[in-house]
Structure formats: C-alpha cells, structure tokens
PDB file of C-alpha atoms in Angstrom:
ATOM      1  CA  ASN J   2      -0.265   0.018  -0.050  1.00 70.00           C
ATOM      2  CA  ASP J   3       1.137   3.782  -0.618  1.00 81.00           C
ATOM      3  CA  CYS J   4       2.068   3.809   3.333  1.00 84.00           C
ATOM      4  CA  ASP J   5       4.316   0.746   3.113  1.00 84.00           C
ATOM      5  CA  ARG J   6       5.970   2.709  -0.301  1.00 84.00           C
ATOM      6  CA  ARG J   7       6.317   5.849   1.906  1.00 88.00           C
ATOM      7  CA  PHE J   8       8.227   4.583   4.777  1.00 90.00           C
ATOM      8  CA  HIS J   9      10.741   2.508   2.627  1.00 89.00           C
ATOM      9  CA  GLN J  10      11.242   5.427   0.735  1.00 90.00           C
ATOM     10  CA  ARG J  11      11.325   8.116   3.811  1.00 91.00           C
ATOM     11  CA  ILE J  12      13.723   5.375   4.994  1.00 91.00           C
ATOM     12  CA  ALA J  13      16.471   4.995   1.953  1.00 92.00           C
ATOM     13  CA  ALA J  14      16.031   9.304   1.713  1.00 91.00           C
ATOM     14  CA  LEU J  15      17.213   9.071   5.607  1.00 89.00           C
ATOM     15  CA  THR J  16      20.198   7.796   4.603  1.00 89.00           C
ATOM     16  CA  GLY J  17      21.641  10.274   2.352  1.00 90.00           C
ATOM     17  CA  ASN J  18      22.830   8.091  -0.277  1.00 94.00           C
ATOM     18  CA  PRO J  19      21.538   8.430  -3.538  1.00 94.00           C
ATOM     19  CA  VAL J  20      22.191   4.659  -4.488  1.00 96.00           C
ATOM     20  CA  VAL J  21      20.210   3.475  -1.924  1.00 93.00           C
ATOM     21  CA  LEU J  22      17.747   6.251  -2.700  1.00 93.00           C
ATOM     22  CA  GLU J  23      17.532   4.872  -6.495  1.00 95.00           C
ATOM     23  CA  LEU J  24      16.998   1.067  -5.091  1.00 93.00           C
ATOM     24  CA  ALA J  25      14.250   2.310  -2.747  1.00 91.00           C
ATOM     25  CA  GLY J  26      12.515   3.961  -6.232  1.00 92.00           C
ATOM     26  CA  LEU J  27      13.220   0.643  -7.912  1.00 92.00           C
ATOM     27  CA  VAL J  28      11.459  -1.828  -4.808  1.00 88.00           C
ATOM     28  CA  ALA J  29       8.301   0.636  -5.117  1.00 88.00           C
ATOM     29  CA  ALA J  30       8.147   0.366  -8.559  1.00 90.00           C
ATOM     30  CA  THR J  31       7.855  -3.229  -8.020  1.00 89.00           C
ATOM     31  CA  MET J  32       5.746  -2.948  -5.555  1.00 85.00           C
ATOM     32  CA  ASP J  33       3.344  -1.344  -7.837  1.00 87.00           C
ATOM     33  CA  GLN J  34       3.210  -4.150 -10.035  1.00 91.00           C
ATOM     34  CA  PRO J  35       0.292  -6.743 -10.067  1.00 91.00           C
ATOM     35  CA  LEU J  36       1.797  -9.898  -8.988  1.00 88.00           C
ATOM     36  CA  TRP J  37       3.451  -8.325  -6.216  1.00 85.00           C
ATOM     37  CA  GLN J  38       0.429  -6.540  -5.306  1.00 86.00           C
ATOM     38  CA  ARG J  39      -1.472 -10.147  -5.487  1.00 88.00           C
ATOM     39  CA  LEU J  40       1.833 -11.462  -3.535  1.00 86.00           C
ATOM     40  CA  ARG J  41       1.181  -8.832  -0.585  1.00 85.00           C
ATOM     41  CA  ASP J  42      -2.272  -9.054  -0.723  1.00 85.00           C
ATOM     42  CA  GLU J  43      -2.637 -12.916   0.143  1.00 86.00           C
ATOM     43  CA  SER J  44       0.544 -12.371   2.730  1.00 85.00           C
ATOM     44  CA  ILE J  45      -1.767 -10.311   4.618  1.00 83.00           C
ATOM     45  CA  ALA J  46      -4.841 -11.198   4.628  1.00 84.00           C
ATOM     46  CA  VAL J  47      -3.743 -13.805   7.277  1.00 86.00           C
ATOM     47  CA  ALA J  48      -4.678 -12.387  10.706  1.00 90.00           C
ATOM     48  CA  GLY J  49      -2.302 -10.814  12.614  1.00 90.00           C
ATOM     49  CA  ARG J  50       0.460 -10.173   9.909  1.00 91.00           C
ATOM     50  CA  ALA J  51      -0.679  -6.709   8.759  1.00 89.00           C
ATOM     51  CA  THR J  52       0.047  -5.814  13.175  1.00 92.00           C
ATOM     52  CA  ILE J  53       3.519  -7.893  12.604  1.00 94.00           C
ATOM     53  CA  HIS J  54       4.454  -5.551   9.487  1.00 90.00           C
ATOM     54  CA  LEU J  55       3.433  -2.614  11.190  1.00 93.00           C
ATOM     55  CA  ALA J  56       5.057  -3.212  14.391  1.00 96.00           C
ATOM     56  CA  GLU J  57       8.477  -4.342  12.582  1.00 96.00           C
ATOM     57  CA  HIS J  58       8.212  -1.052  10.569  1.00 94.00           C
ATOM     58  CA  ARG J  59       8.043   0.861  14.311  1.00 95.00           C
ATOM     59  CA  MET J  60      10.872  -0.972  15.476  1.00 97.00           C
ATOM     60  CA  ILE J  61      12.973  -0.001  12.353  1.00 96.00           C
ATOM     61  CA  TYR J  62      11.830   3.527  12.653  1.00 94.00           C
ATOM     62  CA  GLU J  63      12.540   3.404  16.519  1.00 96.00           C
ATOM     63  CA  ALA J  64      15.731   2.622  16.626  1.00 96.00           C
ATOM     64  CA  ILE J  65      16.709   4.887  13.466  1.00 94.00           C
ATOM     65  CA  ALA J  66      15.459   8.010  15.512  1.00 93.00           C
ATOM     66  CA  GLU J  67      17.180   6.399  18.495  1.00 96.00           C
ATOM     67  CA  GLY J  68      20.789   6.504  16.294  1.00 94.00           C
ATOM     68  CA  ASP J  69      21.130   2.768  16.862  1.00 96.00           C
ATOM     69  CA  PRO J  70      22.218   1.240  13.652  1.00 94.00           C
ATOM     70  CA  ASP J  71      23.054  -1.871  14.532  1.00 97.00           C
ATOM     71  CA  ALA J  72      19.795  -2.662  15.722  1.00 97.00           C
ATOM     72  CA  ALA J  73      18.069  -1.318  12.868  1.00 95.00           C
ATOM     73  CA  GLU J  74      19.847  -3.329  10.450  1.00 95.00           C
ATOM     74  CA  LEU J  75      18.429  -6.231  12.819  1.00 97.00           C
ATOM     75  CA  TYR J  76      15.293  -5.176  13.122  1.00 96.00           C
ATOM     76  CA  ALA J  77      15.163  -4.363   9.265  1.00 94.00           C
ATOM     77  CA  ALA J  78      16.613  -8.080   8.263  1.00 96.00           C
ATOM     78  CA  GLN J  79      14.049  -9.691   9.904  1.00 97.00           C
ATOM     79  CA  HIS J  80      11.346  -7.911   8.341  1.00 93.00           C
ATOM     80  CA  ILE J  81      12.794  -9.096   5.241  1.00 92.00           C
ATOM     81  CA  ARG J  82      12.869 -12.691   5.822  1.00 94.00           C
ATOM     82  CA  ARG J  83       9.234 -12.657   7.552  1.00 92.00           C
ATOM     83  CA  VAL J  84       8.240 -11.171   4.116  1.00 88.00           C
ATOM     84  CA  ARG J  85       9.809 -13.551   2.050  1.00 89.00           C
ATOM     85  CA  ARG J  86       8.551 -15.715   4.333  1.00 90.00           C
ATOM     86  CA  TYR J  87       5.315 -14.889   4.159  1.00 88.00           C
ATOM     87  CA  MET J  88       4.954 -13.736   0.763  1.00 85.00           C
ATOM     88  CA  ASN J  89       6.476 -17.540  -0.339  1.00 82.00           C
ATOM     89  CA  LEU J  90       9.366 -15.508  -1.840  1.00 77.00           C
ATOM     90  CA  ASP J  91      11.744 -18.258  -0.170  1.00 65.00           C
TER      91      ASP J  91
END
C-alpha cells in the first residue's frame, strides 16, 4: 500500500545515499506490479500479519530515531525475512 511504500522511501532518503534512494524507487516500482500486489494482499490477509508488519516498521523507525544502526539493521533483516516467508519468496 501507499504507506508501506512511503515508509521505505523515507528510510532510504534518510540515508542521504543516492544509490539507496534509487534502489528504493526500484522497489516501489516493483510494489506497483500486479503480481507483487497479489502476493502482498494474500500475505497480509492472514490474521495478525499486517499488525506484525506495522510493528516491525515501528521497531526499525525507533532504532533509527535512537541512532542505533545495529538494531535498525537487525530489525530490517528480520522484517525482510518475514515478508519473504509470508509471500512465499524463499
């Protein structure tokens, strides 16, 4: 959804790295594709999953806000693994 896309793009913008920002744009474009949208919609249709995704985003945000790159990296990696698993991409 749009909030998810904006979250990822904002995090990328905060890095100040134009390569990371460009990658975020590519990810956003992928998220607009019908197959991705179907996989995402099926993934979060399972009760509780959308709440987990939001909580993971919050943890990533809080780690960044607190200036803790190790925690941000850990939470981001956990989030990516979970999304891949939920979307059957692994």
